[in-house]
XYZ file of N, CA and C in Angstrom:
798
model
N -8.509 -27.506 19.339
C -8.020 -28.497 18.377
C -8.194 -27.992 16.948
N -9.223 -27.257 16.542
C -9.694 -26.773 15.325
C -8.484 -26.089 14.818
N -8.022 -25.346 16.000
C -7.437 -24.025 15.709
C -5.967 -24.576 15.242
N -5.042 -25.777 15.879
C -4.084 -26.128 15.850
C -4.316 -27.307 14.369
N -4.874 -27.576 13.580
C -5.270 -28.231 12.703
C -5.335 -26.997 11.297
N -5.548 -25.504 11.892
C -5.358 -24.682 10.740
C -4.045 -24.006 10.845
N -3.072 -24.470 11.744
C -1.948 -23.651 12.094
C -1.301 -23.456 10.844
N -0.907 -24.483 10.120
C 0.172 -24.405 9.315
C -0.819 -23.473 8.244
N -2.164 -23.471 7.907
C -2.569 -22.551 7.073
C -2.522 -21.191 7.365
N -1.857 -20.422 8.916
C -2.035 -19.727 8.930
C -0.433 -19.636 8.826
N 0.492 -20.154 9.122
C 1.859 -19.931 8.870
C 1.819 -19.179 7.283
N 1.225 -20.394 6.677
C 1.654 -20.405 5.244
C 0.849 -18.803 4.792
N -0.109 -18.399 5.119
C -0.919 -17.030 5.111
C 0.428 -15.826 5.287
N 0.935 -16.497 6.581
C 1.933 -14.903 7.010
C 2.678 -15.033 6.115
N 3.552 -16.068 6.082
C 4.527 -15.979 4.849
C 4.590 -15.375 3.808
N 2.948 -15.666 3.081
C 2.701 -15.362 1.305
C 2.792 -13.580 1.804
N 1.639 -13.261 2.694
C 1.903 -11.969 3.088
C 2.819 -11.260 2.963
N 3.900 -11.671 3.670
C 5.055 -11.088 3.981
C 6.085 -11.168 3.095
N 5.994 -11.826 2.364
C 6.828 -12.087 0.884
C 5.996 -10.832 -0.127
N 5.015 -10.965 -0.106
C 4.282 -10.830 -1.451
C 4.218 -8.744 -0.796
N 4.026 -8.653 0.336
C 4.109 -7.227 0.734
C 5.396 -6.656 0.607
N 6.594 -7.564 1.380
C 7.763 -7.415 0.688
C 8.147 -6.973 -0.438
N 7.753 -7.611 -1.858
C 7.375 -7.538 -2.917
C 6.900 -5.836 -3.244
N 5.512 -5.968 -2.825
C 5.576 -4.748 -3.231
C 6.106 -3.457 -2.714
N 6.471 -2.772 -1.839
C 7.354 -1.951 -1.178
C 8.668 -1.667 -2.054
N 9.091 -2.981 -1.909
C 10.392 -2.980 -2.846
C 10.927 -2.239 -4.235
N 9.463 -2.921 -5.049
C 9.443 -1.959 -6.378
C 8.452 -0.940 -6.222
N 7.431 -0.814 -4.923
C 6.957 0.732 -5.082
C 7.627 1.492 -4.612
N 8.472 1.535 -3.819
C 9.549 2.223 -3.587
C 10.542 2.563 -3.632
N 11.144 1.605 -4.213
C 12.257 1.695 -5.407
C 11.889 2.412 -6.506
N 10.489 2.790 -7.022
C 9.997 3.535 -8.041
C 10.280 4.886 -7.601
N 9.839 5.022 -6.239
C 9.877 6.213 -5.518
C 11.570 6.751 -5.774
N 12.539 5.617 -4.870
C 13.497 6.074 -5.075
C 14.156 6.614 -6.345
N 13.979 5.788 -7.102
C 14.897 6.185 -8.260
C 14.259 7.482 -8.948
N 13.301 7.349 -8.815
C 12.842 8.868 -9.576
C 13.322 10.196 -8.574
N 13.240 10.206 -6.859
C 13.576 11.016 -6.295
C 15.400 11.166 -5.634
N 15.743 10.256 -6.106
C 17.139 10.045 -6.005
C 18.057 10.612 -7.307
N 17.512 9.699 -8.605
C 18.637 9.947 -9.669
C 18.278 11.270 -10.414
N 16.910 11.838 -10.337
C 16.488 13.021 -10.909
C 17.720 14.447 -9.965
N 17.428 14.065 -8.416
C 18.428 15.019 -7.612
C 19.895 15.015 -7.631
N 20.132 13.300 -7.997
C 21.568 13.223 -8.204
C 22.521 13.580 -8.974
N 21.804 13.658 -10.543
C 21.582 13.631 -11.787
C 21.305 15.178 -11.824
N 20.623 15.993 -11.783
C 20.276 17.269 -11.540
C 19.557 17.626 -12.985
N 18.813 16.588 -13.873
C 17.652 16.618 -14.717
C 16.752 16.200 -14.612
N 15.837 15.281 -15.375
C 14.545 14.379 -15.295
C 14.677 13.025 -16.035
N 16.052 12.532 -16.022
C 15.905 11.795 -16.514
C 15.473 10.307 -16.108
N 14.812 10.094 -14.716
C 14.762 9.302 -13.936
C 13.380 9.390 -14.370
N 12.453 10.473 -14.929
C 10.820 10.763 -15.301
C 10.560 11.455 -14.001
N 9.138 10.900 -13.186
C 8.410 11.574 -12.633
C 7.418 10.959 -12.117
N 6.314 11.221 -11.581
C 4.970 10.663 -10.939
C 4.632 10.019 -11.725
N 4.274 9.751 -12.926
C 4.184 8.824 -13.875
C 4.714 7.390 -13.830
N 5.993 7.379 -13.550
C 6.906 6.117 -13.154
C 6.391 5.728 -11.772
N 6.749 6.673 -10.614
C 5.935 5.923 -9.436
C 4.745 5.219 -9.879
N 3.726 6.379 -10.340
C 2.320 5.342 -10.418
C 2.509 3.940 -11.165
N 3.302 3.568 -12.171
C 2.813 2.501 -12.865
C 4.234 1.747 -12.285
N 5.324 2.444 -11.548
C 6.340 1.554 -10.619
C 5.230 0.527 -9.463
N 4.339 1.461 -8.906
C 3.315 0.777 -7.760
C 2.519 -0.070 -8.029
N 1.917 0.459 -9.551
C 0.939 -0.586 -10.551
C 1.539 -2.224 -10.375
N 2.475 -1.468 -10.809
C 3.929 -3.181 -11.282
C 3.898 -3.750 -10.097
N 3.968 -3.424 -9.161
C 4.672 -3.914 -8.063
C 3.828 -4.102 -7.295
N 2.072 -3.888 -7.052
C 1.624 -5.001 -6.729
C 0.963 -5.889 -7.499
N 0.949 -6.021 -8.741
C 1.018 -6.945 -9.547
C 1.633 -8.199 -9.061
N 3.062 -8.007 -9.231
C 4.222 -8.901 -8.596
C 3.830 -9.454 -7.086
N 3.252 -8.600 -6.390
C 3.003 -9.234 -5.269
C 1.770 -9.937 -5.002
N 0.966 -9.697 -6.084
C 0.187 -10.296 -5.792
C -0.041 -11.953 -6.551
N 0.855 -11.985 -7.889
C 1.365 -13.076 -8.013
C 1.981 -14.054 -7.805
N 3.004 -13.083 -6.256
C 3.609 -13.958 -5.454
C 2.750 -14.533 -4.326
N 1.752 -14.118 -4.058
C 1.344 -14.264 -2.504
C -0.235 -15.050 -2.727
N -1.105 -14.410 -4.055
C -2.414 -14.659 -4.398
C -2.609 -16.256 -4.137
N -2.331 -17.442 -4.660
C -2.565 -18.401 -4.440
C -2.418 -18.702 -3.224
N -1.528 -18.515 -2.277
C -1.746 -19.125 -0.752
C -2.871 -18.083 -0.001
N -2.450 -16.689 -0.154
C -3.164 -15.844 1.082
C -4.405 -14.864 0.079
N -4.760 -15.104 -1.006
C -5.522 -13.924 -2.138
C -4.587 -12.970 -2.508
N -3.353 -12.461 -1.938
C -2.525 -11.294 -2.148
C -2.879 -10.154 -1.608
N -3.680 -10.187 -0.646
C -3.630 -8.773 0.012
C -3.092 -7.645 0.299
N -2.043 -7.924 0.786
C -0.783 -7.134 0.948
C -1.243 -5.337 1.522
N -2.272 -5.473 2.432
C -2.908 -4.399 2.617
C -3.464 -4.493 3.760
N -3.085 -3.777 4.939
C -4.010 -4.042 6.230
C -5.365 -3.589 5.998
N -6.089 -2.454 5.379
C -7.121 -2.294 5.046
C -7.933 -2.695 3.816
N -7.396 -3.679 2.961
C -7.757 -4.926 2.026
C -8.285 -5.950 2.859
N -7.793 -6.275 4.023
C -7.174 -7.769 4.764
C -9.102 -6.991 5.780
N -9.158 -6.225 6.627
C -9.875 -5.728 7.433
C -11.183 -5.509 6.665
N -11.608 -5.041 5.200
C -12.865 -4.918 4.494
C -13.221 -6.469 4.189
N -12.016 -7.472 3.371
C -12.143 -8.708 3.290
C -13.238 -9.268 4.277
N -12.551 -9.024 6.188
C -13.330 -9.755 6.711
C -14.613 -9.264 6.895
N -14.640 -7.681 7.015
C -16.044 -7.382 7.198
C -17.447 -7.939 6.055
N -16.887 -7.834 4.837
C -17.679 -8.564 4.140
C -17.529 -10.010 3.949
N -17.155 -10.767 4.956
C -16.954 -12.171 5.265
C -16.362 -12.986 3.734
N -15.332 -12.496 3.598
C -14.415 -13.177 2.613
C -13.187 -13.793 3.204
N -12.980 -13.254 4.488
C -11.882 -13.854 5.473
C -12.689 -14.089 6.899
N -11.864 -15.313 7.748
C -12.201 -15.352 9.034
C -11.405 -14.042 10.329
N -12.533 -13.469 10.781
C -11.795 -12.923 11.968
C -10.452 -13.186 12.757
N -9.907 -14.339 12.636
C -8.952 -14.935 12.896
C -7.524 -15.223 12.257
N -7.792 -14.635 10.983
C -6.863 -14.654 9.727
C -6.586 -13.223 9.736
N -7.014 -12.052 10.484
C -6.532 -10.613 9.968
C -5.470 -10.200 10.612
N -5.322 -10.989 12.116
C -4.225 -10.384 12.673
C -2.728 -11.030 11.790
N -3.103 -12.073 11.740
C -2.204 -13.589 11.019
C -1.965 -12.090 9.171
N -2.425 -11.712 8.909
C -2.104 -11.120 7.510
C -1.510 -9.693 7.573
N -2.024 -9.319 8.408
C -2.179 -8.027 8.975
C 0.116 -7.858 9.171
N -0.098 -8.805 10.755
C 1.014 -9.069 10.927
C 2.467 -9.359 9.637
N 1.951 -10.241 8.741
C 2.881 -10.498 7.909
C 2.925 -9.024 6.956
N 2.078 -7.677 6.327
C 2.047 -6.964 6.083
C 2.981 -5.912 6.480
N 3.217 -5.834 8.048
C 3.904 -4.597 8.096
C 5.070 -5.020 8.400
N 5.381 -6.469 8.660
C 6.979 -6.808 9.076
C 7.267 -7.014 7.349
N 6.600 -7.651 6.447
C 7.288 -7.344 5.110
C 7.429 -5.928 4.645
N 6.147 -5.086 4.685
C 6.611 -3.459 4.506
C 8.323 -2.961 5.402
N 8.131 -3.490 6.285
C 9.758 -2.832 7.379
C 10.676 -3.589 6.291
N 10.643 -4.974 6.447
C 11.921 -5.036 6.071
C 12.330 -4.898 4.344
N 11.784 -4.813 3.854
C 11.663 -4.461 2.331
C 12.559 -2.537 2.009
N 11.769 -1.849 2.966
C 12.375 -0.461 3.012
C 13.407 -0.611 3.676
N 13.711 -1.630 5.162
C 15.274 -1.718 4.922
C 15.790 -2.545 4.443
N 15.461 -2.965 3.184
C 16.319 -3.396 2.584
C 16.986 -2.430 1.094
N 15.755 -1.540 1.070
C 15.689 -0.265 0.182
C 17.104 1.041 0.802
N 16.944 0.841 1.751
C 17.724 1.674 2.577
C 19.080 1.634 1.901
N 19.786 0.211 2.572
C 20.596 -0.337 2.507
C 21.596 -0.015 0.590
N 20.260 -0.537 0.029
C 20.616 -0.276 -1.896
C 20.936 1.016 -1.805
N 20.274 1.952 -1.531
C 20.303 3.410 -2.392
C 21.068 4.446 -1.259
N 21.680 3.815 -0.140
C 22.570 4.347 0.906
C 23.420 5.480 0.402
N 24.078 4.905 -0.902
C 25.374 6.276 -1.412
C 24.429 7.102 -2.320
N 23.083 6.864 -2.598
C 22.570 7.594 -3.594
C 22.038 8.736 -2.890
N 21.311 8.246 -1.301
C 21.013 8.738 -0.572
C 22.240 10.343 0.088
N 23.483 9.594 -0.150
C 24.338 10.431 0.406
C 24.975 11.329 -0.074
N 24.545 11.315 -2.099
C 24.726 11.792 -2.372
C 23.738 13.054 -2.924
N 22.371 12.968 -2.366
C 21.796 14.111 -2.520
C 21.824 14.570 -0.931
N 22.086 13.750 0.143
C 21.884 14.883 1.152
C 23.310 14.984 1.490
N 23.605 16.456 1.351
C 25.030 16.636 1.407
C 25.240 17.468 2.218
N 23.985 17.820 3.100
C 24.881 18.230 4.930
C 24.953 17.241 5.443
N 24.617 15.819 5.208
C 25.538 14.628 5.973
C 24.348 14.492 6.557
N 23.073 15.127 6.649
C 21.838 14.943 7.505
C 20.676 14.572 6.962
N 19.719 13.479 7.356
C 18.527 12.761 6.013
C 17.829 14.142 6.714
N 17.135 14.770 5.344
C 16.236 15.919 5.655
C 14.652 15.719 4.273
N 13.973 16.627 4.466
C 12.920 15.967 3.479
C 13.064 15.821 2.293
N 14.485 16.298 1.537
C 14.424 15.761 0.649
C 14.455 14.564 0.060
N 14.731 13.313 1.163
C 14.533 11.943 0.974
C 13.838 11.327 1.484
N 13.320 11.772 2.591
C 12.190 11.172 3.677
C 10.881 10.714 2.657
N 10.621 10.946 1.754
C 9.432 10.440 1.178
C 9.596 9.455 -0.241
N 10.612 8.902 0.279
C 10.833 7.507 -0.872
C 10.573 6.174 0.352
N 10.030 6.772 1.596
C 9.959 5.415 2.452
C 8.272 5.995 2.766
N 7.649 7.070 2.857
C 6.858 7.264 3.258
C 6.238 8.283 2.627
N 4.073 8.779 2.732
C 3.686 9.641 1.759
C 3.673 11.039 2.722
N 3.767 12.223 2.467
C 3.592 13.800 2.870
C 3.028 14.311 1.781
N 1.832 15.270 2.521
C 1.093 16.062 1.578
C 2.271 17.105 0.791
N 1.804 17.088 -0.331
C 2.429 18.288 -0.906
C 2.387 19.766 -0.606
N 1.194 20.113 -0.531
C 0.977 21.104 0.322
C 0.855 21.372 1.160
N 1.382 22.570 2.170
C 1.071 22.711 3.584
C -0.070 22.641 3.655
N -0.355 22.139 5.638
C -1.628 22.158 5.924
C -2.974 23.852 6.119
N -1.853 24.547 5.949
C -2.538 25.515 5.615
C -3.434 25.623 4.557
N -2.995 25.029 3.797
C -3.655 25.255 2.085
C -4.616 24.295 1.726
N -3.680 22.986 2.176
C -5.008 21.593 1.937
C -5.252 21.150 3.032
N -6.457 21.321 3.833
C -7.213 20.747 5.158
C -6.777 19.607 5.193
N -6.852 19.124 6.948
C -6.884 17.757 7.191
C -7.871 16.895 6.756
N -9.427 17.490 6.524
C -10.201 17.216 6.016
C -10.456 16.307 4.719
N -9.228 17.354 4.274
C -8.964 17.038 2.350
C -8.358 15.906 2.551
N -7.413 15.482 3.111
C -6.220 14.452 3.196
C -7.006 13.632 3.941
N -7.756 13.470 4.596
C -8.482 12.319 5.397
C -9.282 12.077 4.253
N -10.089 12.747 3.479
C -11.445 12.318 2.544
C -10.192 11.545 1.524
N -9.209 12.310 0.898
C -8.407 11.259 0.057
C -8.014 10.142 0.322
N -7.560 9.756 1.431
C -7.350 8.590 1.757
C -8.512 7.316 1.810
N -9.852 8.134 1.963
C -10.764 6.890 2.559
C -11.216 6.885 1.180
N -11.414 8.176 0.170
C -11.916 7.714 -1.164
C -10.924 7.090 -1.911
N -9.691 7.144 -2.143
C -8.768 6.153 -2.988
C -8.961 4.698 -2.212
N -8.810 4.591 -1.089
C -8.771 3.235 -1.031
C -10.387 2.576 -0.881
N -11.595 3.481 -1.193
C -12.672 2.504 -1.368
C -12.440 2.534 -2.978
N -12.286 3.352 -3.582
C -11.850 2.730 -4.728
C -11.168 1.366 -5.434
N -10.292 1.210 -4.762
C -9.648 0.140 -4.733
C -10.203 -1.296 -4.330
N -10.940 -0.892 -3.429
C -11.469 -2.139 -3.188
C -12.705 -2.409 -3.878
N -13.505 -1.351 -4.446
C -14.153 -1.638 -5.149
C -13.923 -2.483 -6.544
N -12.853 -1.882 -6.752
C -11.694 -2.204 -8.028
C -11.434 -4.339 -7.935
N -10.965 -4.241 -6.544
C -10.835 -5.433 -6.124
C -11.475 -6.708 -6.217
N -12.257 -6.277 -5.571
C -13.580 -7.144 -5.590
C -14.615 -7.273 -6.535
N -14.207 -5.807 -7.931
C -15.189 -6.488 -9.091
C -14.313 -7.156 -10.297
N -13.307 -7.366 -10.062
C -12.186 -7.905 -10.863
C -12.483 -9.278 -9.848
N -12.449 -9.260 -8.719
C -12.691 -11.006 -8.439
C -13.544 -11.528 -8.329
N -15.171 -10.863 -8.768
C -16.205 -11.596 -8.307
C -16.313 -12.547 -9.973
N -16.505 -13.734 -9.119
C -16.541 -14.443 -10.603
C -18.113 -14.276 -11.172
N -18.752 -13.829 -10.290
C -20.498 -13.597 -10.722
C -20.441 -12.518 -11.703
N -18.948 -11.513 -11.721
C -19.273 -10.422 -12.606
C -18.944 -10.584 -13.905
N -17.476 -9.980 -14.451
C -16.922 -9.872 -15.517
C -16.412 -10.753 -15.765
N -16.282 -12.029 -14.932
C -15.486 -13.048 -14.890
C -14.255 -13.028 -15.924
N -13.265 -12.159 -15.043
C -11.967 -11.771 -15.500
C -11.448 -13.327 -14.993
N -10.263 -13.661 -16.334
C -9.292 -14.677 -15.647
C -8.374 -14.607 -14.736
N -8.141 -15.780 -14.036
C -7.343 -15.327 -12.613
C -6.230 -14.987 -13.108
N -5.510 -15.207 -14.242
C -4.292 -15.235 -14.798
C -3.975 -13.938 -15.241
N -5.170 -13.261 -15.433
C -5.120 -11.864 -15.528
C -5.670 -10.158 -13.999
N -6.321 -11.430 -13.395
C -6.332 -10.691 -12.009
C -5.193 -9.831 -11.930
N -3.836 -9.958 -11.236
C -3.299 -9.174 -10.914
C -3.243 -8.103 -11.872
N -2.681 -7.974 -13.176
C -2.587 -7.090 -14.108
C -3.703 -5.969 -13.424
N -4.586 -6.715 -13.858
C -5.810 -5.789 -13.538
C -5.973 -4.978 -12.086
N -5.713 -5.399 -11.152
C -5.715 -4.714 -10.160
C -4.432 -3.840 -9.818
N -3.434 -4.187 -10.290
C -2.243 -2.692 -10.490
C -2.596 -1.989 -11.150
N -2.943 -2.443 -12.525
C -3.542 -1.151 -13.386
C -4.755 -0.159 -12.249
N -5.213 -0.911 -11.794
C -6.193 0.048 -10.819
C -5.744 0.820 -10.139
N -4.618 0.317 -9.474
C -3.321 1.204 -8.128
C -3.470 2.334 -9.076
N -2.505 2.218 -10.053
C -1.704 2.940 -10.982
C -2.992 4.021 -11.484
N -4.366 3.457 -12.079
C -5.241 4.837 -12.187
C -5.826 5.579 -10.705
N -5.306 5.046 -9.823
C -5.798 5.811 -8.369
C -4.768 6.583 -8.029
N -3.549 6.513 -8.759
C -2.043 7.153 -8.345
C -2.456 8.171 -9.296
N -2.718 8.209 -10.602
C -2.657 8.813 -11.368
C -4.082 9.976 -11.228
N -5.210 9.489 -10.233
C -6.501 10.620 -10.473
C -6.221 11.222 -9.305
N -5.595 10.597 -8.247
C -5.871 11.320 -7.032
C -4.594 11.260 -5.928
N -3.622 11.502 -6.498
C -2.470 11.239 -6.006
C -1.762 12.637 -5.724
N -2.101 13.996 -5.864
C -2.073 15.470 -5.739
C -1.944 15.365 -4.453
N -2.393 15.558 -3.591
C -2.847 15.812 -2.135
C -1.769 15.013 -1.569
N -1.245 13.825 -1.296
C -0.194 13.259 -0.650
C 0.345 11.886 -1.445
N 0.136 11.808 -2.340
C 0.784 10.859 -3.335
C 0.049 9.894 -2.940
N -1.185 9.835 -2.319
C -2.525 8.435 -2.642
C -1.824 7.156 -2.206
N -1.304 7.197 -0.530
C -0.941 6.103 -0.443
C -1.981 4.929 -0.053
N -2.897 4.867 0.819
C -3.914 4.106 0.945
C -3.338 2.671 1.059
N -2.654 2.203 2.016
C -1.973 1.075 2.673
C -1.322 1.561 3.898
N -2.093 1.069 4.857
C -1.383 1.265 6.305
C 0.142 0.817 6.765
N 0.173 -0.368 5.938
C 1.591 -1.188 6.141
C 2.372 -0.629 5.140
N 2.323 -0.191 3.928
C 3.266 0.571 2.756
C 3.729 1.719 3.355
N 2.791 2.628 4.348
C 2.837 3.799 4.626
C 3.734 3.690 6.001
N 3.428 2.881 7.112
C 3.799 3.137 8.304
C 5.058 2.277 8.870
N 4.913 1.658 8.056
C 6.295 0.200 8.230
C 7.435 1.438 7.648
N 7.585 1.827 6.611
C 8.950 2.483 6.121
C 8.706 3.397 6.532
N 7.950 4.407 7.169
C 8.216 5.326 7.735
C 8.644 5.055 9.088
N 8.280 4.174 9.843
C 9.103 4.070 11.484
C 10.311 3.449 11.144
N 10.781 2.788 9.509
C 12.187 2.136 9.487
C 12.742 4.102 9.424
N 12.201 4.717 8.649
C 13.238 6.179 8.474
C 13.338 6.921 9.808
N 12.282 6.543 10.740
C 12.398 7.067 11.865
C 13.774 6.842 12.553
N 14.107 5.472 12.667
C 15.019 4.736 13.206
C 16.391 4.932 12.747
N 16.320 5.254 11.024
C 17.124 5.658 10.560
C 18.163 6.821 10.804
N 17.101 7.675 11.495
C 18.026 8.867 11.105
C 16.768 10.167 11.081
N 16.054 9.698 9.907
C 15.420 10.924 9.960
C 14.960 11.191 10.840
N 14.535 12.873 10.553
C 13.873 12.868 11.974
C 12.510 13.738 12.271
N 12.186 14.254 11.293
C 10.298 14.391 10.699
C 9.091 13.780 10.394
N 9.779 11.998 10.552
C 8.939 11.367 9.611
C 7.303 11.167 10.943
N 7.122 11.604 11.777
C 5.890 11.608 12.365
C 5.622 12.319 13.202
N 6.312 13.838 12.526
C 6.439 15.036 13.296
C 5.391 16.312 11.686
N 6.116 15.543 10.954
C 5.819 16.711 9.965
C 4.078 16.752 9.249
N 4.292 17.927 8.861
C 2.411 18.215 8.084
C 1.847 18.052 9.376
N 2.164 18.887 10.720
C 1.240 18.630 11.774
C 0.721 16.704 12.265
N 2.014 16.481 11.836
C 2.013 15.113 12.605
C 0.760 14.294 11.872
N 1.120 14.469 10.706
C -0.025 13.831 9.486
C 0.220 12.125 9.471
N 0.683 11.628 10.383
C 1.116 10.251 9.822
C 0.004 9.557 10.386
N -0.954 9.954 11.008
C -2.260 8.930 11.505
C -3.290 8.483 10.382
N -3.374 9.811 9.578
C -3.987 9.866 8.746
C -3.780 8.265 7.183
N -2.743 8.654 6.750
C -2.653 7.396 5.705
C -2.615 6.062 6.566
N -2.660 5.886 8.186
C -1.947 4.820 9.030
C -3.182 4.553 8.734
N -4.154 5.039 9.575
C -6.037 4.929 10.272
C -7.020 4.594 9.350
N -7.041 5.984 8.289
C -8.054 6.166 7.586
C -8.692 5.198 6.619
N -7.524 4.549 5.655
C -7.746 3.726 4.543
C -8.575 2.503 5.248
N -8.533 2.107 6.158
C -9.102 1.043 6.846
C -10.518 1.554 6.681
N -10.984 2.728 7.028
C -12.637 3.038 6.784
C -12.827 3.703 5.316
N -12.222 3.429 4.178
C -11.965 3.623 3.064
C -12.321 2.028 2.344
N -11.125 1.569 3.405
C -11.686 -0.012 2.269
C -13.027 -0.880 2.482
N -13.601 -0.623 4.184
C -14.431 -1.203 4.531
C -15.895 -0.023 3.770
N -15.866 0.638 3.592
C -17.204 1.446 2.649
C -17.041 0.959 1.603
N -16.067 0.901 1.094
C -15.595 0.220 -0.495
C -16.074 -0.857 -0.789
N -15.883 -1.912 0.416
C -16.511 -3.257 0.263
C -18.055 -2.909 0.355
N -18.555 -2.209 1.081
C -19.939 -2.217 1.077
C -20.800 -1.813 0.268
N -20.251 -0.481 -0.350
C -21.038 -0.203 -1.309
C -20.833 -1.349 -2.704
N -19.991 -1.855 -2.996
C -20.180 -3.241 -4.022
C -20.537 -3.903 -3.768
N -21.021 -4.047 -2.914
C -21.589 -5.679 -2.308
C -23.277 -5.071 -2.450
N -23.653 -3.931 -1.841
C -25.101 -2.892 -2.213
C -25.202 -2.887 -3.322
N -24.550 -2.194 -3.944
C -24.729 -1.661 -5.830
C -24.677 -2.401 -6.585
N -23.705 -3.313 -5.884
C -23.420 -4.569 -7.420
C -23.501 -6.072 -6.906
N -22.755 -6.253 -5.992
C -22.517 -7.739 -5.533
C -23.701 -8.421 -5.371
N -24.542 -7.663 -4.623
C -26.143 -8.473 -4.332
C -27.130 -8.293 -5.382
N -26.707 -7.961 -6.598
C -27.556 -7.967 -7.291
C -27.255 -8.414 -8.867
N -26.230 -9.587 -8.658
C -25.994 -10.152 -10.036
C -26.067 -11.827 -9.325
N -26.501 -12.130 -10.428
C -27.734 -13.828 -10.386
C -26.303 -14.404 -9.740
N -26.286 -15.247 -8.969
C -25.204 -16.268 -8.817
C -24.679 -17.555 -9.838
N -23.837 -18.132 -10.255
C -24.013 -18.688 -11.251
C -23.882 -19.998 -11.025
N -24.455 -21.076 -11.875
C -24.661 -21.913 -10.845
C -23.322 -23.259 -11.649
């Protein structure tokens, strides 16, 4: 009975999710696109560069999290949603419920990305075949072969950007801390994306979202391409898996270092 008495709160959870993840995909990857589309199409820089992604991603979960924050916090992150509960900020019962709305808004957001940038798409791949030069406006690949940068390297990046983040997260929302306004929350936590894109984004463009990462890459799978969980030695477990034990250290060490040790206020 309990459970059917919180239903509609958990409806209303997937929804904000799935809107607000929607949300971001859209313009982080649309950041992606247009910089890796109109720069190739265009055959200059005038589209910019990594610079635009990072503060395209900044923006854009900003936006989502303004869309989604009041019903669900704005998560928009299977490994946000999974540290949440470990440090009991969510019920065990709410992760699949967020989780879920996460990667069906990540899918359909990239196809809906698809769909927009189709002739832009067709016009940089001009053997008629999606090859890597577009495969990574839906999904992240190390820059360097795995020869050069270990799996090692690319696993430690992933779990250190996204405890970052959540560290980021959670001291922007503890009201015991800096007591930032909620009105300014989101700002603040894109700007965080955006300096984690910007320090440590070398190695595979610092995706650290399981649902950003793996939702548009099985839509490019479907698509057409046909590397997207073949290539870098079949690197796609890595940004899928890892960030999840990235965000859950993240939560812990703030909750150690800092969280348990500022007065509660009364």
């Amino acid at each position: 009975m309990k459970i059917g008495e919180n239903t509609n709160q958990y409806v209303r959870e997937f929804l904000a999710e799935t809107l607000g993840t929607f949300a971001l995909v859209i313009f982080g990857d649309g950041a992606v696109a247009q910089v890796v589309l109109g720069n190739a199409a265009r055959g200059d820089t005038f589209f910019g560069g990594f610079l635009n992604i990072s503060f395209g991603y900044g923006l854009a979960l900003m936006i989502g999290i303004c869309i989604s924050g009041g019903v669900s916090g704005g998560h928009l992150n299977p490994a946000v949603t999974l540290a949440m509960a470990a440090v009991k900020n969510l019920k065990p019962l709410q992760v699949p419920v967020y989780m879920a709305g996460q990667y069906l808004g990540a899918f359909l957001a990239a196809l809906v990305l698809w769909g927009e940038y189709a002739d832009a798409i067709k016009m940089v791949e001009t053997s008629g075949s999606y090859t890597s030069a577009t495969h990574g406006i839906f999904a992240s690949y190390p820059f360097f072969g795995t020869d050069q940068v270990t799996t090692l390297s690319l696993a430690m990046d992933q779990v250190l950007g996204t405890a970052m983040l959540l560290i980021i997260i959670l001291a922007v929302t503890d009201n015991n801390n800096m007591k930032i306004e909620s009105s300014l929350v989101p700002i603040t936590i894109g700007l965080g994306l955006t300096a984690i894109h910007l320090s440590f984004g070398l190695n595979a463009g610092s995706a650290i979202n399981p649902a950003r990462d793996f939702s548009p890459r099985l839509l490019s799978l479907l698509a057409g391409w046909k590397e997207p969980f073949k290539a870098a030695d079949s690197w796609f477990w890595i940004p899928w898996l890892l960030p999840h034990v990235g965000g859950v250290l993240g939560a812990g060490l703030y909750k150690v270092m800092v969280g348990c040790h500022i007065k509660e206020q009364e």
